[in-house]
Coordinates of C-alpha atoms in Angstrom, one line a residue:
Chain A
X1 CA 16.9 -1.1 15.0
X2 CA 16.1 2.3 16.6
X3 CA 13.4 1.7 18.8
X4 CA 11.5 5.5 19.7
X5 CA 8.7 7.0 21.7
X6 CA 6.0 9.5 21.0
X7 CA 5.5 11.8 21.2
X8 CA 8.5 13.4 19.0
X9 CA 11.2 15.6 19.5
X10 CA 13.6 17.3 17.0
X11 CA 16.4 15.2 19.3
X12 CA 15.4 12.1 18.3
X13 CA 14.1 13.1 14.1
X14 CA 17.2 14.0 13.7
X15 CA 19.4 11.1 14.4
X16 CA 16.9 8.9 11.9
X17 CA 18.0 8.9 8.4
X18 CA 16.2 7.3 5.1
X19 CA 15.9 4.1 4.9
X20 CA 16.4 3.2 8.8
X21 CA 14.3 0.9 10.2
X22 CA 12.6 2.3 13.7
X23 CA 10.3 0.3 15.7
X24 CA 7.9 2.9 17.6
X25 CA 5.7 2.6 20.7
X26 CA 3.5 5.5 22.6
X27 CA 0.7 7.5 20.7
X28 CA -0.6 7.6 16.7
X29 CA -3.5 10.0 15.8
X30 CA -4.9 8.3 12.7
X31 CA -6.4 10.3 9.9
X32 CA -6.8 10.6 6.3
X33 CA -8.4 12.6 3.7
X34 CA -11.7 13.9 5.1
X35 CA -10.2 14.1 8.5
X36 CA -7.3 16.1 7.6
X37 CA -10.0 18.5 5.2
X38 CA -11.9 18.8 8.3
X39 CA -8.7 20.0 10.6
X40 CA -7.6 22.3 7.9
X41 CA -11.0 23.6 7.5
X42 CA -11.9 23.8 11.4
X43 CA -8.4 25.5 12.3
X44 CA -9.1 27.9 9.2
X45 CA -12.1 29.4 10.5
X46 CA -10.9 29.6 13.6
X47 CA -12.4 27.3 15.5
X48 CA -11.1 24.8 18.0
X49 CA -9.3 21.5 17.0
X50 CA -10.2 18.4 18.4
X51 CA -6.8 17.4 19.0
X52 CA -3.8 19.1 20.2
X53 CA -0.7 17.5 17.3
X54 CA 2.5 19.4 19.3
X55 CA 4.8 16.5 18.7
X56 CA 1.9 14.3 17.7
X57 CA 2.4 11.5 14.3
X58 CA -0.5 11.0 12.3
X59 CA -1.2 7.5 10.8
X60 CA -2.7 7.1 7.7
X61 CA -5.1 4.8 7.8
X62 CA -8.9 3.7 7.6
X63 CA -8.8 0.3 9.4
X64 CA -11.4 -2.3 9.6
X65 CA -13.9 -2.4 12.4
X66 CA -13.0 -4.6 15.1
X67 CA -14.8 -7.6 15.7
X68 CA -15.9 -9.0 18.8
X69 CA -13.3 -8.9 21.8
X70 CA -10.6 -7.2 19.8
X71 CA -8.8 -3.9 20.3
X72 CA -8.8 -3.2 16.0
X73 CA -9.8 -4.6 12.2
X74 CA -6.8 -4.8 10.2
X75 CA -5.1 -1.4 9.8
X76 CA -2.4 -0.8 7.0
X77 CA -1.1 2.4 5.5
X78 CA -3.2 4.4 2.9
X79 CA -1.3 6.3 0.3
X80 CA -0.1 9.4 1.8
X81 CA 0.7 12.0 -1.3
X82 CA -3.7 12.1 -1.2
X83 CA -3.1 14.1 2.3
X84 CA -0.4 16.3 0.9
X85 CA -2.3 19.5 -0.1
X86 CA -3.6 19.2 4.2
X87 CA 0.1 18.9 5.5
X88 CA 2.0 21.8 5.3
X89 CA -0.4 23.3 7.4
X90 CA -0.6 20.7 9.7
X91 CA 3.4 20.5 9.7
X92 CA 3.8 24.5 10.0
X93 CA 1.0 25.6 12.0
X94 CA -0.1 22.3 14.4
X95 CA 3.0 21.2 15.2
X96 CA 2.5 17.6 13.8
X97 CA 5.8 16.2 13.5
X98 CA 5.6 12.9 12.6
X99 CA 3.5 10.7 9.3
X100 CA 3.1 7.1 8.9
X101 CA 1.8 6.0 5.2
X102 CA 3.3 4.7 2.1
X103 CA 4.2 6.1 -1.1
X104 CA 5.8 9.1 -2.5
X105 CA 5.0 12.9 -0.8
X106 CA 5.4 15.9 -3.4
X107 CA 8.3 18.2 -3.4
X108 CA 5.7 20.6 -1.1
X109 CA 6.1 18.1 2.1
X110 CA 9.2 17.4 1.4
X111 CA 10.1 20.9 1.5
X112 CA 8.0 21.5 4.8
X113 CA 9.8 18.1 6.5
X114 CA 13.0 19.9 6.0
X115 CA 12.1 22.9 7.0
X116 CA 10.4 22.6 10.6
X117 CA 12.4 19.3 11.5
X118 CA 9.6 16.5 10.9
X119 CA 9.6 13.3 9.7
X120 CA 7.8 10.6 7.2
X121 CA 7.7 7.2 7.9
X122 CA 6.8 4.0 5.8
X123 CA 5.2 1.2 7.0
X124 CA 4.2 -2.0 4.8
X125 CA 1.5 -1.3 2.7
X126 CA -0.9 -4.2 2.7
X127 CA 0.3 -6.0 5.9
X128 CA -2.7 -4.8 7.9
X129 CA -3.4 -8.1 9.9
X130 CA 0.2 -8.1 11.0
X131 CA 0.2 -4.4 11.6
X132 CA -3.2 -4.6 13.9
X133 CA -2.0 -6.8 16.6
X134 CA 0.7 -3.9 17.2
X135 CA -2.5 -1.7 18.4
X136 CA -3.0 -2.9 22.0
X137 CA -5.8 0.2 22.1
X138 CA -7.8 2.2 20.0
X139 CA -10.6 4.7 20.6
X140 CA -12.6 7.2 18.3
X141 CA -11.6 11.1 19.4
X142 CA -13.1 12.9 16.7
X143 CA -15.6 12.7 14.0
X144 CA -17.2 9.5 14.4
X145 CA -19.4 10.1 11.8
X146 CA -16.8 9.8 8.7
X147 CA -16.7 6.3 10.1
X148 CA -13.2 4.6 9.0
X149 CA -11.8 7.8 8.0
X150 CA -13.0 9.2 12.0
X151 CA -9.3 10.3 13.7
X152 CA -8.5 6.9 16.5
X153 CA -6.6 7.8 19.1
X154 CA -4.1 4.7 19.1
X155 CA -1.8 3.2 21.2
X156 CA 1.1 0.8 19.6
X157 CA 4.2 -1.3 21.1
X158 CA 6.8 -2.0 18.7
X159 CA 5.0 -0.7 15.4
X160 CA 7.6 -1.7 12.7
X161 CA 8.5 1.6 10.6
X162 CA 11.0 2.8 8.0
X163 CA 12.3 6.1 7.5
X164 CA 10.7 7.6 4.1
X165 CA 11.6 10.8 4.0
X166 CA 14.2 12.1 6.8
X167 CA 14.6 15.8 8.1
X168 CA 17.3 16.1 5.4
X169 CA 15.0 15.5 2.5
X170 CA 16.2 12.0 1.6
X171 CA 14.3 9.7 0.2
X172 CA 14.5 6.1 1.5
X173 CA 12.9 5.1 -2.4
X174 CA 14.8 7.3 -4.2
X175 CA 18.2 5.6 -2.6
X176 CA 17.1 2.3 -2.5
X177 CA 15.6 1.9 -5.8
X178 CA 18.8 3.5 -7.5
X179 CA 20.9 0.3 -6.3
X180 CA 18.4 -2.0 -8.7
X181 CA 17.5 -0.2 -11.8
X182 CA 18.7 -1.1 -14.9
X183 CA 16.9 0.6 -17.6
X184 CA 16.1 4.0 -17.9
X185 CA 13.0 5.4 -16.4
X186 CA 10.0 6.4 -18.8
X187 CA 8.9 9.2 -16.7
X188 CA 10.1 12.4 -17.0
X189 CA 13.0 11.6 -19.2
X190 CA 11.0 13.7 -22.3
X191 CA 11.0 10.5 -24.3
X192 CA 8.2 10.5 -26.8
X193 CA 7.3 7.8 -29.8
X194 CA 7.5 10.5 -31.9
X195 CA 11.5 11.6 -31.2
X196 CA 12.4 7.6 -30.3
X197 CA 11.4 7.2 -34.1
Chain B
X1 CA -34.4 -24.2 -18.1
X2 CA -32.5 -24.5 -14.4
X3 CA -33.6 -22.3 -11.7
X4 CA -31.6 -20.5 -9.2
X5 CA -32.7 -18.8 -5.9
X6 CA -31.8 -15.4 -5.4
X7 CA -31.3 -16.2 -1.8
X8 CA -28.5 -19.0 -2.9
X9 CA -27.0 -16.3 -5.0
X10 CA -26.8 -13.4 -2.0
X11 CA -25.8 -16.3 0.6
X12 CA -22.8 -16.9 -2.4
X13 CA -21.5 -13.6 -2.4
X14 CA -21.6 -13.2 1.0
X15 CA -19.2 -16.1 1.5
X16 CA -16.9 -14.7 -1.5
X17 CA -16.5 -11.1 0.0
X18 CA -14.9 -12.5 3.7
X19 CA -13.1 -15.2 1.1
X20 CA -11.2 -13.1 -1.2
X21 CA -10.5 -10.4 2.0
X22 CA -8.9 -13.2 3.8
X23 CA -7.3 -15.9 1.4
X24 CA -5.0 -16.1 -1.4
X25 CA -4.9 -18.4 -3.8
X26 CA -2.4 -21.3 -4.3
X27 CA -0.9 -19.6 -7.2
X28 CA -0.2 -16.5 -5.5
X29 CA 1.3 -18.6 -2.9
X30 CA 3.7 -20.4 -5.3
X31 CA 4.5 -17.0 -7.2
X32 CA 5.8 -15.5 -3.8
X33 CA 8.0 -18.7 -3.0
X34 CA 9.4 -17.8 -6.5
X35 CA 9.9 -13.8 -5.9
X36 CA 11.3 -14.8 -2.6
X37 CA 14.2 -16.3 -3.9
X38 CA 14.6 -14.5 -7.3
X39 CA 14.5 -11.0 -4.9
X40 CA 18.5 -9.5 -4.6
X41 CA 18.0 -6.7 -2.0
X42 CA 17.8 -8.0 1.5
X43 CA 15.2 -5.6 2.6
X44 CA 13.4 -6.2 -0.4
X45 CA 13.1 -10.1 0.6
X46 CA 12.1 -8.6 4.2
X47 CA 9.3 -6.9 2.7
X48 CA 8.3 -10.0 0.6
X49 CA 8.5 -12.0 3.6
X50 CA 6.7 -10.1 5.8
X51 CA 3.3 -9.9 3.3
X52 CA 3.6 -13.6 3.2
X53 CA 3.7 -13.9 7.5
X54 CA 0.4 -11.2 6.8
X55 CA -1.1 -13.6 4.7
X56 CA -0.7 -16.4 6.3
X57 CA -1.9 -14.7 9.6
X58 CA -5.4 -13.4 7.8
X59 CA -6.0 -17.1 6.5
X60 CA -5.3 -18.0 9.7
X61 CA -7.1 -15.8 12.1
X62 CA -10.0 -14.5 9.8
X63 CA -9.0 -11.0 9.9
X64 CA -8.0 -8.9 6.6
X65 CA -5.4 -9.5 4.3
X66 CA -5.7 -5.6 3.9
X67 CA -7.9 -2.7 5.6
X68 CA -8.9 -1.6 1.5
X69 CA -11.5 -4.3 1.4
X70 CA -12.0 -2.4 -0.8
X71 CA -15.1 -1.7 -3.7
X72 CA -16.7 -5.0 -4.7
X73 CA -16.0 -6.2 -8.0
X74 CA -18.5 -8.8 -9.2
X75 CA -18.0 -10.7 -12.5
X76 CA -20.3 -13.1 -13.5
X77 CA -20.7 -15.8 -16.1
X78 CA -24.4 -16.5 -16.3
X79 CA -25.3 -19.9 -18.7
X80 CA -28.2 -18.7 -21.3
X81 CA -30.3 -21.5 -19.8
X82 CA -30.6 -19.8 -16.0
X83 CA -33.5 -18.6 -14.9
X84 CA -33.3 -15.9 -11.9
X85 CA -35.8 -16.9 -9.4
X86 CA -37.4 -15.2 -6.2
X87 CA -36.4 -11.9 -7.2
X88 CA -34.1 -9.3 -8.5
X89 CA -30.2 -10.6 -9.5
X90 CA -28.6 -7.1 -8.9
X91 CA -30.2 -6.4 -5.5
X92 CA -29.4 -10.2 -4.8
X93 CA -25.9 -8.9 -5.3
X94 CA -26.0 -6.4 -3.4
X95 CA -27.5 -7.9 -0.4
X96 CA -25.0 -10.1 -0.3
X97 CA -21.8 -7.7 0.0
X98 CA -23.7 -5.7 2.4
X99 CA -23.9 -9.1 4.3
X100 CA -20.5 -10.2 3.7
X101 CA -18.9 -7.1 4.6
X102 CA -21.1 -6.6 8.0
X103 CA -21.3 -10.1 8.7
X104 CA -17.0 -10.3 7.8
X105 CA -16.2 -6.9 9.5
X106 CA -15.0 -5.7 5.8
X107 CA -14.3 -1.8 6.0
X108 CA -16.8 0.1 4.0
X109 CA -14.7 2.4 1.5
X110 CA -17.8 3.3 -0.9
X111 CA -19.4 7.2 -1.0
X112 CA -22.8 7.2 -2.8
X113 CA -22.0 10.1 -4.6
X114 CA -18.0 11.2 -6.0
X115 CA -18.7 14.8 -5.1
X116 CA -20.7 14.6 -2.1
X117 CA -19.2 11.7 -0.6
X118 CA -21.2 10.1 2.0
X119 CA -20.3 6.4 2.9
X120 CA -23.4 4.2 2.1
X121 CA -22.7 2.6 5.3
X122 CA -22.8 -0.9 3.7
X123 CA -20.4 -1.3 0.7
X124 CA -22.9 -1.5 -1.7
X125 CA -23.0 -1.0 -4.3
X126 CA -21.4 -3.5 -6.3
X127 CA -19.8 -2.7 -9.7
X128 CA -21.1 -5.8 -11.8
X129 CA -20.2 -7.5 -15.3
X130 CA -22.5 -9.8 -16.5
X131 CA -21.5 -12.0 -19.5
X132 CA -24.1 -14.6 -21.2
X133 CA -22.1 -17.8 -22.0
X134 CA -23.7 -21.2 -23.0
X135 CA -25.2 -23.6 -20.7
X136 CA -27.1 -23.5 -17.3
X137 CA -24.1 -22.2 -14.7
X138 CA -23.8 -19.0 -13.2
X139 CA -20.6 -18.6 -12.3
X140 CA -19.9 -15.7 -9.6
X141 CA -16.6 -14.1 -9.3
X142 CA -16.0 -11.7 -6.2
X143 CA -13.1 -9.5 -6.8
X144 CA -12.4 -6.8 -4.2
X145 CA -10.5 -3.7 -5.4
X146 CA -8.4 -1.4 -3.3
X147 CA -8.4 1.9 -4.2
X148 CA -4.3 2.7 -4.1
X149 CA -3.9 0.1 -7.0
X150 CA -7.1 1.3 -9.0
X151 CA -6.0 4.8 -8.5
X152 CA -2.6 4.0 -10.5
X153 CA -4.3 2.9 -12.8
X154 CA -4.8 4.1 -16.4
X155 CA -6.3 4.1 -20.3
X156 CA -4.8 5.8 -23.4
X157 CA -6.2 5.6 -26.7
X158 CA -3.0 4.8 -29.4
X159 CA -2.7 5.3 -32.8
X160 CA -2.0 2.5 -34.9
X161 CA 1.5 3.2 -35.7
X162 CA 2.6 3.3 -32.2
X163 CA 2.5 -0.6 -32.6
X164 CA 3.9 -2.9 -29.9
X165 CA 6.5 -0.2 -29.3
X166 CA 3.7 1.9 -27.9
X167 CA 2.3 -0.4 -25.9
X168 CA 5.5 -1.1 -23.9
X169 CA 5.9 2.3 -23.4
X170 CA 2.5 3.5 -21.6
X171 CA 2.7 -0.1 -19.6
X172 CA 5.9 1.5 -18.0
X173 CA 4.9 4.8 -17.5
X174 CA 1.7 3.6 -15.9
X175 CA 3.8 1.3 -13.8
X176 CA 6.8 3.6 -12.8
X177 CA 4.2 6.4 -12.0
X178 CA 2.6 4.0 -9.9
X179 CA 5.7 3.4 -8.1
X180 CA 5.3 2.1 -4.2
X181 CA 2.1 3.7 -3.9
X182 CA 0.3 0.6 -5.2
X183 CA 2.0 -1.4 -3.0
X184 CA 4.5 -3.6 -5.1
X185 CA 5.2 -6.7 -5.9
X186 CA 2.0 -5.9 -8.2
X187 CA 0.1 -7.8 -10.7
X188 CA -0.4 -6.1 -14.2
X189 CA -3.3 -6.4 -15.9
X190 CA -3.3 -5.0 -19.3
X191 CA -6.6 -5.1 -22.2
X192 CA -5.3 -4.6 -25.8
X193 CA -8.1 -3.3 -28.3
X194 CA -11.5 -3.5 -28.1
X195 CA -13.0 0.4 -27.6
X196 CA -12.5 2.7 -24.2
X197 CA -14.4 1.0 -22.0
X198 CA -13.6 -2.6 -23.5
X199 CA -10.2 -2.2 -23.3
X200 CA -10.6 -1.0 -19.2
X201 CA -12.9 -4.1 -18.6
X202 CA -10.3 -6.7 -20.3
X203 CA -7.6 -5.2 -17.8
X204 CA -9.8 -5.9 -14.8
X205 CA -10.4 -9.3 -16.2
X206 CA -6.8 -10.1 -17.2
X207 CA -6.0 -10.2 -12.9
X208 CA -8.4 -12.9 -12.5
X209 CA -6.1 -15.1 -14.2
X210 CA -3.9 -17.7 -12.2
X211 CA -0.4 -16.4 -11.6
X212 CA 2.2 -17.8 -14.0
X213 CA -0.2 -18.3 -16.8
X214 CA 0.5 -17.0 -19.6
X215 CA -2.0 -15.7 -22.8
X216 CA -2.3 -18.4 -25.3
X217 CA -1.3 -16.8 -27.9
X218 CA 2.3 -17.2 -28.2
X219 CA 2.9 -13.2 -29.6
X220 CA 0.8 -12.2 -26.6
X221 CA 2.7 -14.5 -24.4
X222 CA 6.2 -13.1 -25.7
X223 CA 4.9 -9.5 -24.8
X224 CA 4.0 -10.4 -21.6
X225 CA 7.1 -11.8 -20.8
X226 CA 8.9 -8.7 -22.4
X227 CA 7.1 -6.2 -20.4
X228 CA 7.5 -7.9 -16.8
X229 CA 11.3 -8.4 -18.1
X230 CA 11.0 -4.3 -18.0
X231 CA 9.1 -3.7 -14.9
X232 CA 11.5 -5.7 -12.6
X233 CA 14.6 -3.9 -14.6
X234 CA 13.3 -0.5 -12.6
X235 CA 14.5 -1.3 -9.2
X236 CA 11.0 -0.5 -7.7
X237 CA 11.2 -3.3 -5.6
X238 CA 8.9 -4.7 -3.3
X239 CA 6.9 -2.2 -1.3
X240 CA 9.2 0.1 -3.8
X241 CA 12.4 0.2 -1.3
X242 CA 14.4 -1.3 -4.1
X243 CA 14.6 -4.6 -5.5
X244 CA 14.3 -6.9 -8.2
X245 CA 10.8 -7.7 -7.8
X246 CA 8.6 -4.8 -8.5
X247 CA 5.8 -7.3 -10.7
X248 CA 4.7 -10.9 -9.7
X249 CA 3.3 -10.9 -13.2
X250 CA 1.6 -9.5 -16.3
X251 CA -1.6 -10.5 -17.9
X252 CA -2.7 -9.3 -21.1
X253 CA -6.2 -9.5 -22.9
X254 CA -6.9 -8.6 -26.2
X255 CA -10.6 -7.7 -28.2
X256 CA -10.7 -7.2 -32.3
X257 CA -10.4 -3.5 -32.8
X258 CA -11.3 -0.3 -35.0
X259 CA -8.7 0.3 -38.3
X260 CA -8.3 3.4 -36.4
X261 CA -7.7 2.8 -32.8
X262 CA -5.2 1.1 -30.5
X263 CA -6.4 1.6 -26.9
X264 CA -4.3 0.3 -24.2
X265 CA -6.2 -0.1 -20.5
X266 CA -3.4 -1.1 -17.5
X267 CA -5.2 -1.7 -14.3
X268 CA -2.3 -2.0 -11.5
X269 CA -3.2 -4.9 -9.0
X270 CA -1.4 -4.5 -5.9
X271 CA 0.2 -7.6 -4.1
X272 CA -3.2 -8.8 -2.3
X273 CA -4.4 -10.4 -5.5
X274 CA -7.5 -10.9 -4.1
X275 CA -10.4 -13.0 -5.9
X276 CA -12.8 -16.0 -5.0
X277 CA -14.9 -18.1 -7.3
X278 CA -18.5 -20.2 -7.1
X279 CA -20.4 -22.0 -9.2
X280 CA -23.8 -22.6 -8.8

């Protein structure tokens, strides 16, 4: 287990490879689609961000609210590859570093991760209970009016991640589901009902 | 005639909403037992086991299975000899999931408009099916859908020809493009005939069925069997990190259909197979 603290530096990205699984403490941003339209646009016309992301990881996620005398609701990934038109620019000009989500990214990010040196991380999508009581604080930082899509500034101890896409390009699916398939995939391989006939 | 109170029927689906966004059913349970020990990759049974601790720790504790509480599905099964009374069924609905998800500290994931996109603050509204059956129940089913599963979803309209061979085929490239991003081990819900919007409305249905069960015809049965026999030869995997388990199930539905059609509707489930009945 490689335990690590944010915020990141290319020292420690590039010792984790896909499929390693990291345990993480320090600071997550959270943030998903109408946050990340909201940087992009703000950033675009020049205006000032409300956070600085030099080093920074963002967590994908819209948790629920927090009921009385807790820190968080439950808080699980949200599909990532929805934020991936946003990243590059958030990658090449903000200086975010790190993701946490699930899913696939397009050949765009995965191009950008290599390129500056970032990272994307998996967590377990749909564990949200477990993955809450790894919060020990959250508070709103910016645009409290999109609600659960507003950007948390959160703190975590020991959030349980795996490597999804390492500053190589490697994808921990890509490998892992290799070991286990025994047909032929459907997509992309140009099969039609028409030529299978 | 037999009368029911809107209020009973808004205090109902309150109740159902925090239910099905905080417990699993016993069939679910059973199924994962099952995938648990039929999973060959280690971190694949990792993955399986740690949705179960999460499962057990929402029943437990009250708190979410998952943050998507998703958009409100409501299904109902109203007996011809109901009478609605006190008011209007649909807002009765609708005041109770904006109760249950205040009341349950549900996340409120539904814009009033697709373009504009405001939250309505509330969860509401409900999408609702209403079928009249015989005799003087209503049954209320509260289904919540996440939108990582929905959005894997999909509909194609077949031709005739393309047969069962057809089938199979968009079944697996809906559920290999679907890949992790609707969180795996997933539940497969697939309506056979019917038109375009039948055949979308059987697949939701299909999910409501207990794990394990299969169709009662036996050359519906059979194909289920076949496809999840495909799905979990793709290595997906739970959580789609590799592994045997990529489907807890498949459930197919079927509706008589047009000489000229075939449609095909597969609406992805992801492993929170979340749904909680009433009767009233």
């Amino acid at each position: 287990m490689n335990r690590i603290k944010t915020p990141l530096d290319f020292e420690t990205i590039r010792k984790l490879k896909a499929g390693d699984q990291v345990s993480l403490s320090g600071v997550l941003f959270t943030g998903r689609d109408a946050a990340h339209k909201r940087l992009v646009d703000t950033y675009l016309a020049g205006q000032e961000l409300p956070v600085d992301l030099r080093g920074q990881v963002i967590y994908y996620v819209g948790p629920c609210p927090a009921k009385p005398g807790k820190v968080i609701g439950s808080a699980g990934p949200t599909t990532s590859i929805r934020m991936d038109p946003y990243t590059p620019l958030l990658v090449r000009e903000l200086g975010l570093r790190g993701m946490i989500g699930k899913g696939h990214r397009s050949q765009k990010v995965v191009d950008v991760i290599k390129e500056e040196g970032a990272i994307y991380f998996l967590t377990i999508g749909g564990a949200a209970a477990l993955l809450a009581q790894r919060i020990k604080k959250a508070e709103v930082v910016a645009y409290p009016e999109f609600g659960p899509e507003a950007i948390y500034r959160l703190e975590v101890e020991d959030f349980p991640l795996i490597v999804g896409v390492d500053s190589d390009g490697r994808s921990a699916y890509d490998e892992g589901q290799s070991k286990y398939r025994l047909i032929h995939s459907v997509v992309g391989s140009g099969e039609t009902l028409e030529n299978r006939r | 005639m037999k009368e029911i109170h809107v209020k009973d029927i808004t205090e109902t689906v309150e109740k159902l909403c925090i239910e099905a966004c905080t417990t699993l059913g016993n069939d679910w349970w059973q199924t994962m037992d099952k995938a648990v020990s039929q999973e060959e990759s280690t971190l694949g049974k990792d993955m399986l086991g740690i949705i179960r601790e999460n499962a057990k720790l929402a029943a437990s504790t009250g708190e979410p299975i998952c943050q998507d509480t998703g958009t409100a599905v409501i299904f109902l099964e109203m007996g011809q000899e109901v009478r609605i009374a006190g008011g209007n069924l649909y807002h009765a609905i609708n005041e109770g999931v904006h109760r249950g998800y205040t009341n349950g500290y549900l996340r409120k994931s539904v814009v009033s408009d697709p373009l504009i996109r405001k939250n309505t603050g509330d969860n509401t509204p409900a999408i609702i099916h209403v079928d009249i059956v015989s005799g003087s129940d209503l049954k209320i089913t509260v289904a919540p859908k996440g939108a990582g599963s929905e959005n894997s979803s999909g509909l194609k309209m077949l031709k005739p020809a393309d047969g069962e061979d057809g089938v199979i085929q968009f079944v697996m490239e809906v559920v290999e493009a679907a890949g992790p991003n609707a969180c795996p081990p997933v539940v497969v819900g697939v309506g056979l005939g019917g038109n375009l919007e039948k055949s979308a409305i059987l697949a939701k249905r299909s999910l409501l069925r207990p794990l394990g069960k299969r169709h009662p015809q036996p050359h519906i049965a059979k194909l289920e069997e076949e496809i999840l026999r495909r799905i979990n030869s793709t290595g997906i995997g739970p959580q789609g990190l590799g592994g045997r388990i990529t489907a807890l199930d498949v459930h197919i539905e079927t509706y008589p259909t047009h000489i000229a059609s075939l449609p095909v509707a597969v609406n992805i489930q992801c492993h929170a197979s979340r749904h909680a009945e009433a009767v009233l």
